[in-house]
Amino acid sequence: MNASAHASPRTVGSTTATAAERNPFTERYRRRLPRGFADEAAGMDWRTLVDTFAPSTDHFHLADFSRRPLGRGITAYEAILATRTPQDAPGHFTAHRLTTESCGDLTAMSEMLGRVGARVEIEKFHQYEGASFDDTQSWCTILRATNGARSAWALGFGQTPSEASIAALLSAATRLHLR
């Protein structure tokens, strides 16, 4: 018997798509959510999905991020990372000027977060080029991250892959350390 006789095409938006495939992320990025993340996000609308997995940056705000190539794949990074704890008054941030040398943006940001007491390590990484909302390119990064005691999924969005990845790492720090 032909194997294709058993397989039925399943396209997003068709009547054969499952509830997990019909979600706001899939509608925007034309991709399924990663296993595990899809279970946690089941039944959420777009606003709830973003509020849950890409929480506001009111606790970790990247005010500046610059890089300077040093050669041999190493880059010097400098950032101003503003932090706010739940005990701080609204609008009160502590600015940290941080520098490091690293082989990539995520490694550098992860090290910087560790220096301000918000250790985050990436367990799973997914990145999607996707939906343009105003004729500009957008990227989404989905991370499964841990701080050694807990794990959480996080989302980040940006106009470049690097921006989306750093935003996801900041979302992970918020979910792991402040919720």
PDB file of C-alpha atoms in Angstrom:
ATOM      1  CA  MET A   1       0.000   0.000   0.000  1.00  0.00           C
ATOM      2  CA  ASN A   2       1.194   3.473  -0.810  1.00  0.00           C
ATOM      3  CA  ALA A   3       2.365   5.416   2.260  1.00  0.00           C
ATOM      4  CA  SER A   4       0.912   8.608   0.877  1.00  0.00           C
ATOM      5  CA  ALA A   5      -2.535   7.042   1.039  1.00  0.00           C
ATOM      6  CA  HIS A   6      -2.303   7.256   4.841  1.00  0.00           C
ATOM      7  CA  ALA A   7      -0.854  10.733   5.077  1.00  0.00           C
ATOM      8  CA  SER A   8      -3.201  13.616   4.684  1.00  0.00           C
ATOM      9  CA  PRO A   9      -1.761  17.056   4.100  1.00  0.00           C
ATOM     10  CA  ARG A  10      -2.275  19.342   7.073  1.00  0.00           C
ATOM     11  CA  THR A  11      -1.987  22.987   6.352  1.00  0.00           C
ATOM     12  CA  VAL A  12      -2.474  25.829   8.753  1.00  0.00           C
ATOM     13  CA  GLY A  13      -5.894  27.299   8.344  1.00  0.00           C
ATOM     14  CA  SER A  14      -7.375  24.184   6.761  1.00  0.00           C
ATOM     15  CA  THR A  15     -10.210  22.297   8.344  1.00  0.00           C
ATOM     16  CA  THR A  16      -7.820  19.428   9.163  1.00  0.00           C
ATOM     17  CA  ALA A  17      -5.450  21.524  11.308  1.00  0.00           C
ATOM     18  CA  THR A  18      -5.472  20.659  15.001  1.00  0.00           C
ATOM     19  CA  ALA A  19      -6.109  23.192  17.733  1.00  0.00           C
ATOM     20  CA  ALA A  20      -2.364  23.242  18.512  1.00  0.00           C
ATOM     21  CA  GLU A  21      -1.637  24.187  14.913  1.00  0.00           C
ATOM     22  CA  ARG A  22      -4.333  26.897  14.936  1.00  0.00           C
ATOM     23  CA  ASN A  23      -2.717  29.381  17.272  1.00  0.00           C
ATOM     24  CA  PRO A  24      -1.777  33.018  16.893  1.00  0.00           C
ATOM     25  CA  PHE A  25       1.945  32.257  16.569  1.00  0.00           C
ATOM     26  CA  THR A  26       1.373  29.786  13.738  1.00  0.00           C
ATOM     27  CA  GLU A  27      -0.926  32.250  12.012  1.00  0.00           C
ATOM     28  CA  ARG A  28       1.777  34.962  12.086  1.00  0.00           C
ATOM     29  CA  TYR A  29       4.941  32.925  11.521  1.00  0.00           C
ATOM     30  CA  ARG A  30       3.599  29.941   9.575  1.00  0.00           C
ATOM     31  CA  ARG A  31       5.474  27.597  11.930  1.00  0.00           C
ATOM     32  CA  ARG A  32       4.398  25.262  14.668  1.00  0.00           C
ATOM     33  CA  LEU A  33       5.441  26.103  18.184  1.00  0.00           C
ATOM     34  CA  PRO A  34       8.207  23.888  19.574  1.00  0.00           C
ATOM     35  CA  ARG A  35       7.132  20.792  21.487  1.00  0.00           C
ATOM     36  CA  GLY A  36       6.615  21.637  25.131  1.00  0.00           C
ATOM     37  CA  PHE A  37       6.094  25.312  24.411  1.00  0.00           C
ATOM     38  CA  ALA A  38       2.973  24.489  22.395  1.00  0.00           C
ATOM     39  CA  ASP A  39       1.496  22.712  25.427  1.00  0.00           C
ATOM     40  CA  GLU A  40       2.089  25.705  27.711  1.00  0.00           C
ATOM     41  CA  ALA A  41       0.705  28.145  25.126  1.00  0.00           C
ATOM     42  CA  ALA A  42      -2.368  26.081  24.202  1.00  0.00           C
ATOM     43  CA  GLY A  43      -5.531  28.152  24.052  1.00  0.00           C
ATOM     44  CA  MET A  44      -3.813  31.537  24.427  1.00  0.00           C
ATOM     45  CA  ASP A  45      -4.653  34.456  22.182  1.00  0.00           C
ATOM     46  CA  TRP A  46      -1.808  36.599  20.786  1.00  0.00           C
ATOM     47  CA  ARG A  47      -1.886  39.211  23.584  1.00  0.00           C
ATOM     48  CA  THR A  48      -1.844  36.578  26.340  1.00  0.00           C
ATOM     49  CA  LEU A  49       0.947  34.659  24.581  1.00  0.00           C
ATOM     50  CA  VAL A  50       3.115  37.781  24.352  1.00  0.00           C
ATOM     51  CA  ASP A  51       2.302  38.995  27.883  1.00  0.00           C
ATOM     52  CA  THR A  52       3.176  35.574  29.297  1.00  0.00           C
ATOM     53  CA  PHE A  53       6.288  34.609  27.327  1.00  0.00           C
ATOM     54  CA  ALA A  54       7.657  38.051  26.357  1.00  0.00           C
ATOM     55  CA  PRO A  55       6.904  40.015  29.512  1.00  0.00           C
ATOM     56  CA  SER A  56       7.497  43.734  29.652  1.00  0.00           C
ATOM     57  CA  THR A  57      11.116  44.832  29.883  1.00  0.00           C
ATOM     58  CA  ASP A  58      10.359  46.928  32.930  1.00  0.00           C
ATOM     59  CA  HIS A  59      12.727  44.791  35.034  1.00  0.00           C
ATOM     60  CA  PHE A  60      15.612  44.364  32.576  1.00  0.00           C
ATOM     61  CA  HIS A  61      15.969  47.147  30.038  1.00  0.00           C
ATOM     62  CA  LEU A  62      18.815  47.188  27.546  1.00  0.00           C
ATOM     63  CA  ALA A  63      19.541  50.896  27.155  1.00  0.00           C
ATOM     64  CA  ASP A  64      22.594  50.468  24.936  1.00  0.00           C
ATOM     65  CA  PHE A  65      24.411  47.558  23.305  1.00  0.00           C
ATOM     66  CA  SER A  66      27.479  47.985  21.143  1.00  0.00           C
ATOM     67  CA  ARG A  67      30.070  45.657  19.668  1.00  0.00           C
ATOM     68  CA  ARG A  68      33.581  46.054  18.310  1.00  0.00           C
ATOM     69  CA  PRO A  69      35.324  43.192  16.484  1.00  0.00           C
ATOM     70  CA  LEU A  70      38.693  42.288  17.975  1.00  0.00           C
ATOM     71  CA  GLY A  71      39.651  39.620  15.439  1.00  0.00           C
ATOM     72  CA  ARG A  72      39.787  35.818  15.490  1.00  0.00           C
ATOM     73  CA  GLY A  73      36.021  35.667  16.063  1.00  0.00           C
ATOM     74  CA  ILE A  74      36.135  37.615  19.320  1.00  0.00           C
ATOM     75  CA  THR A  75      34.084  40.766  19.823  1.00  0.00           C
ATOM     76  CA  ALA A  76      34.221  43.385  22.574  1.00  0.00           C
ATOM     77  CA  TYR A  77      30.768  44.223  23.907  1.00  0.00           C
ATOM     78  CA  GLU A  78      29.584  47.146  25.973  1.00  0.00           C
ATOM     79  CA  ALA A  79      26.073  47.556  27.301  1.00  0.00           C
ATOM     80  CA  ILE A  80      24.043  49.633  29.664  1.00  0.00           C
ATOM     81  CA  LEU A  81      21.591  47.290  31.319  1.00  0.00           C
ATOM     82  CA  ALA A  82      19.037  48.925  33.579  1.00  0.00           C
ATOM     83  CA  THR A  83      17.547  46.683  36.241  1.00  0.00           C
ATOM     84  CA  ARG A  84      14.619  47.030  38.595  1.00  0.00           C
ATOM     85  CA  THR A  85      13.598  44.617  41.335  1.00  0.00           C
ATOM     86  CA  PRO A  86       9.996  44.052  42.392  1.00  0.00           C
ATOM     87  CA  GLN A  87      10.756  46.034  45.577  1.00  0.00           C
ATOM     88  CA  ASP A  88      11.911  49.122  43.657  1.00  0.00           C
ATOM     89  CA  ALA A  89       9.526  52.006  43.138  1.00  0.00           C
ATOM     90  CA  PRO A  90       7.933  52.169  39.690  1.00  0.00           C
ATOM     91  CA  GLY A  91      10.269  53.915  37.285  1.00  0.00           C
ATOM     92  CA  HIS A  92      13.328  53.438  39.535  1.00  0.00           C
ATOM     93  CA  PHE A  93      16.119  51.599  37.744  1.00  0.00           C
ATOM     94  CA  THR A  94      19.739  50.881  38.529  1.00  0.00           C
ATOM     95  CA  ALA A  95      21.972  51.329  35.480  1.00  0.00           C
ATOM     96  CA  HIS A  96      24.883  48.935  35.013  1.00  0.00           C
ATOM     97  CA  ARG A  97      27.617  49.651  32.461  1.00  0.00           C
ATOM     98  CA  LEU A  98      28.917  46.215  31.506  1.00  0.00           C
ATOM     99  CA  THR A  99      31.728  45.076  29.218  1.00  0.00           C
ATOM    100  CA  THR A 100      32.846  41.664  28.073  1.00  0.00           C
ATOM    101  CA  GLU A 101      34.627  39.899  25.238  1.00  0.00           C
ATOM    102  CA  SER A 102      32.808  37.043  23.602  1.00  0.00           C
ATOM    103  CA  CYS A 103      32.263  35.110  20.400  1.00  0.00           C
ATOM    104  CA  GLY A 104      28.589  36.099  20.090  1.00  0.00           C
ATOM    105  CA  ASP A 105      25.797  38.422  21.150  1.00  0.00           C
ATOM    106  CA  LEU A 106      23.888  35.851  23.199  1.00  0.00           C
ATOM    107  CA  THR A 107      26.949  34.650  25.065  1.00  0.00           C
ATOM    108  CA  ALA A 108      27.844  38.239  25.884  1.00  0.00           C
ATOM    109  CA  MET A 109      24.331  39.123  27.072  1.00  0.00           C
ATOM    110  CA  SER A 110      24.090  35.935  29.116  1.00  0.00           C
ATOM    111  CA  GLU A 111      27.346  36.795  30.878  1.00  0.00           C
ATOM    112  CA  MET A 112      26.159  40.354  31.515  1.00  0.00           C
ATOM    113  CA  LEU A 113      22.879  39.120  33.006  1.00  0.00           C
ATOM    114  CA  GLY A 114      24.854  36.814  35.281  1.00  0.00           C
ATOM    115  CA  ARG A 115      26.873  39.783  36.532  1.00  0.00           C
ATOM    116  CA  VAL A 116      23.698  41.546  37.673  1.00  0.00           C
ATOM    117  CA  GLY A 117      22.442  38.419  39.449  1.00  0.00           C
ATOM    118  CA  ALA A 118      20.116  37.098  36.759  1.00  0.00           C
ATOM    119  CA  ARG A 119      21.880  33.977  35.473  1.00  0.00           C
ATOM    120  CA  VAL A 120      20.249  32.498  32.364  1.00  0.00           C
ATOM    121  CA  GLU A 121      21.399  29.508  30.340  1.00  0.00           C
ATOM    122  CA  ILE A 122      19.801  28.470  27.061  1.00  0.00           C
ATOM    123  CA  GLU A 123      18.570  24.877  26.843  1.00  0.00           C
ATOM    124  CA  LYS A 124      16.695  25.118  23.510  1.00  0.00           C
ATOM    125  CA  PHE A 125      16.817  27.740  20.777  1.00  0.00           C
ATOM    126  CA  HIS A 126      14.375  28.304  17.910  1.00  0.00           C
ATOM    127  CA  GLN A 127      14.413  31.293  15.565  1.00  0.00           C
ATOM    128  CA  TYR A 128      11.963  32.275  12.859  1.00  0.00           C
ATOM    129  CA  GLU A 129      11.913  34.907  10.176  1.00  0.00           C
ATOM    130  CA  GLY A 130       8.383  35.988   9.796  1.00  0.00           C
ATOM    131  CA  ALA A 131       5.421  38.138   9.604  1.00  0.00           C
ATOM    132  CA  SER A 132       5.961  41.666   8.596  1.00  0.00           C
ATOM    133  CA  PHE A 133       3.419  43.986  10.164  1.00  0.00           C
ATOM    134  CA  ASP A 134       4.467  47.225   8.457  1.00  0.00           C
ATOM    135  CA  ASP A 135       6.551  45.998   5.509  1.00  0.00           C
ATOM    136  CA  THR A 136       9.638  45.591   7.702  1.00  0.00           C
ATOM    137  CA  GLN A 137      11.224  42.255   8.403  1.00  0.00           C
ATOM    138  CA  SER A 138      10.579  40.741  11.792  1.00  0.00           C
ATOM    139  CA  TRP A 139      12.219  37.901  13.660  1.00  0.00           C
ATOM    140  CA  CYS A 140      11.054  35.821  16.590  1.00  0.00           C
ATOM    141  CA  THR A 141      13.277  33.823  18.924  1.00  0.00           C
ATOM    142  CA  ILE A 142      11.869  31.186  21.246  1.00  0.00           C
ATOM    143  CA  LEU A 143      14.099  29.977  24.069  1.00  0.00           C
ATOM    144  CA  ARG A 144      13.836  27.323  26.717  1.00  0.00           C
ATOM    145  CA  ALA A 145      16.106  28.670  29.437  1.00  0.00           C
ATOM    146  CA  THR A 146      17.149  27.783  32.958  1.00  0.00           C
ATOM    147  CA  ASN A 147      18.700  29.528  35.927  1.00  0.00           C
ATOM    148  CA  GLY A 148      19.745  26.238  37.525  1.00  0.00           C
ATOM    149  CA  ALA A 149      16.674  26.041  39.756  1.00  0.00           C
ATOM    150  CA  ARG A 150      13.847  26.486  37.230  1.00  0.00           C
ATOM    151  CA  SER A 151      13.225  26.431  33.504  1.00  0.00           C
ATOM    152  CA  ALA A 152      10.918  28.590  31.392  1.00  0.00           C
ATOM    153  CA  TRP A 153      10.015  29.297  27.784  1.00  0.00           C
ATOM    154  CA  ALA A 154      10.483  32.852  26.537  1.00  0.00           C
ATOM    155  CA  LEU A 155       9.831  34.859  23.372  1.00  0.00           C
ATOM    156  CA  GLY A 156      11.712  37.768  21.866  1.00  0.00           C
ATOM    157  CA  PHE A 157      11.025  39.873  18.791  1.00  0.00           C
ATOM    158  CA  GLY A 158      13.245  42.127  16.714  1.00  0.00           C
ATOM    159  CA  GLN A 159      14.089  43.421  13.273  1.00  0.00           C
ATOM    160  CA  THR A 160      17.263  41.311  13.207  1.00  0.00           C
ATOM    161  CA  PRO A 161      18.021  37.808  14.462  1.00  0.00           C
ATOM    162  CA  SER A 162      20.335  39.275  17.121  1.00  0.00           C
ATOM    163  CA  GLU A 163      17.708  41.745  18.409  1.00  0.00           C
ATOM    164  CA  ALA A 164      15.130  38.955  18.691  1.00  0.00           C
ATOM    165  CA  SER A 165      17.582  36.665  20.499  1.00  0.00           C
ATOM    166  CA  ILE A 166      18.619  39.302  23.034  1.00  0.00           C
ATOM    167  CA  ALA A 167      14.956  40.217  23.618  1.00  0.00           C
ATOM    168  CA  ALA A 168      14.168  36.525  24.259  1.00  0.00           C
ATOM    169  CA  LEU A 169      17.061  36.274  26.719  1.00  0.00           C
ATOM    170  CA  LEU A 170      15.777  39.338  28.611  1.00  0.00           C
ATOM    171  CA  SER A 171      12.282  37.795  28.634  1.00  0.00           C
ATOM    172  CA  ALA A 172      13.764  34.572  30.024  1.00  0.00           C
ATOM    173  CA  ALA A 173      15.581  36.511  32.756  1.00  0.00           C
ATOM    174  CA  THR A 174      12.317  38.184  33.738  1.00  0.00           C
ATOM    175  CA  ARG A 175      10.402  34.892  33.794  1.00  0.00           C
ATOM    176  CA  LEU A 176      13.102  33.024  35.717  1.00  0.00           C
ATOM    177  CA  HIS A 177      14.099  35.637  38.269  1.00  0.00           C
ATOM    178  CA  LEU A 178      11.109  37.889  38.812  1.00  0.00           C
ATOM    179  CA  ARG A 179       7.985  35.753  38.471  1.00  0.00           C
TER     180      ARG A 179
END
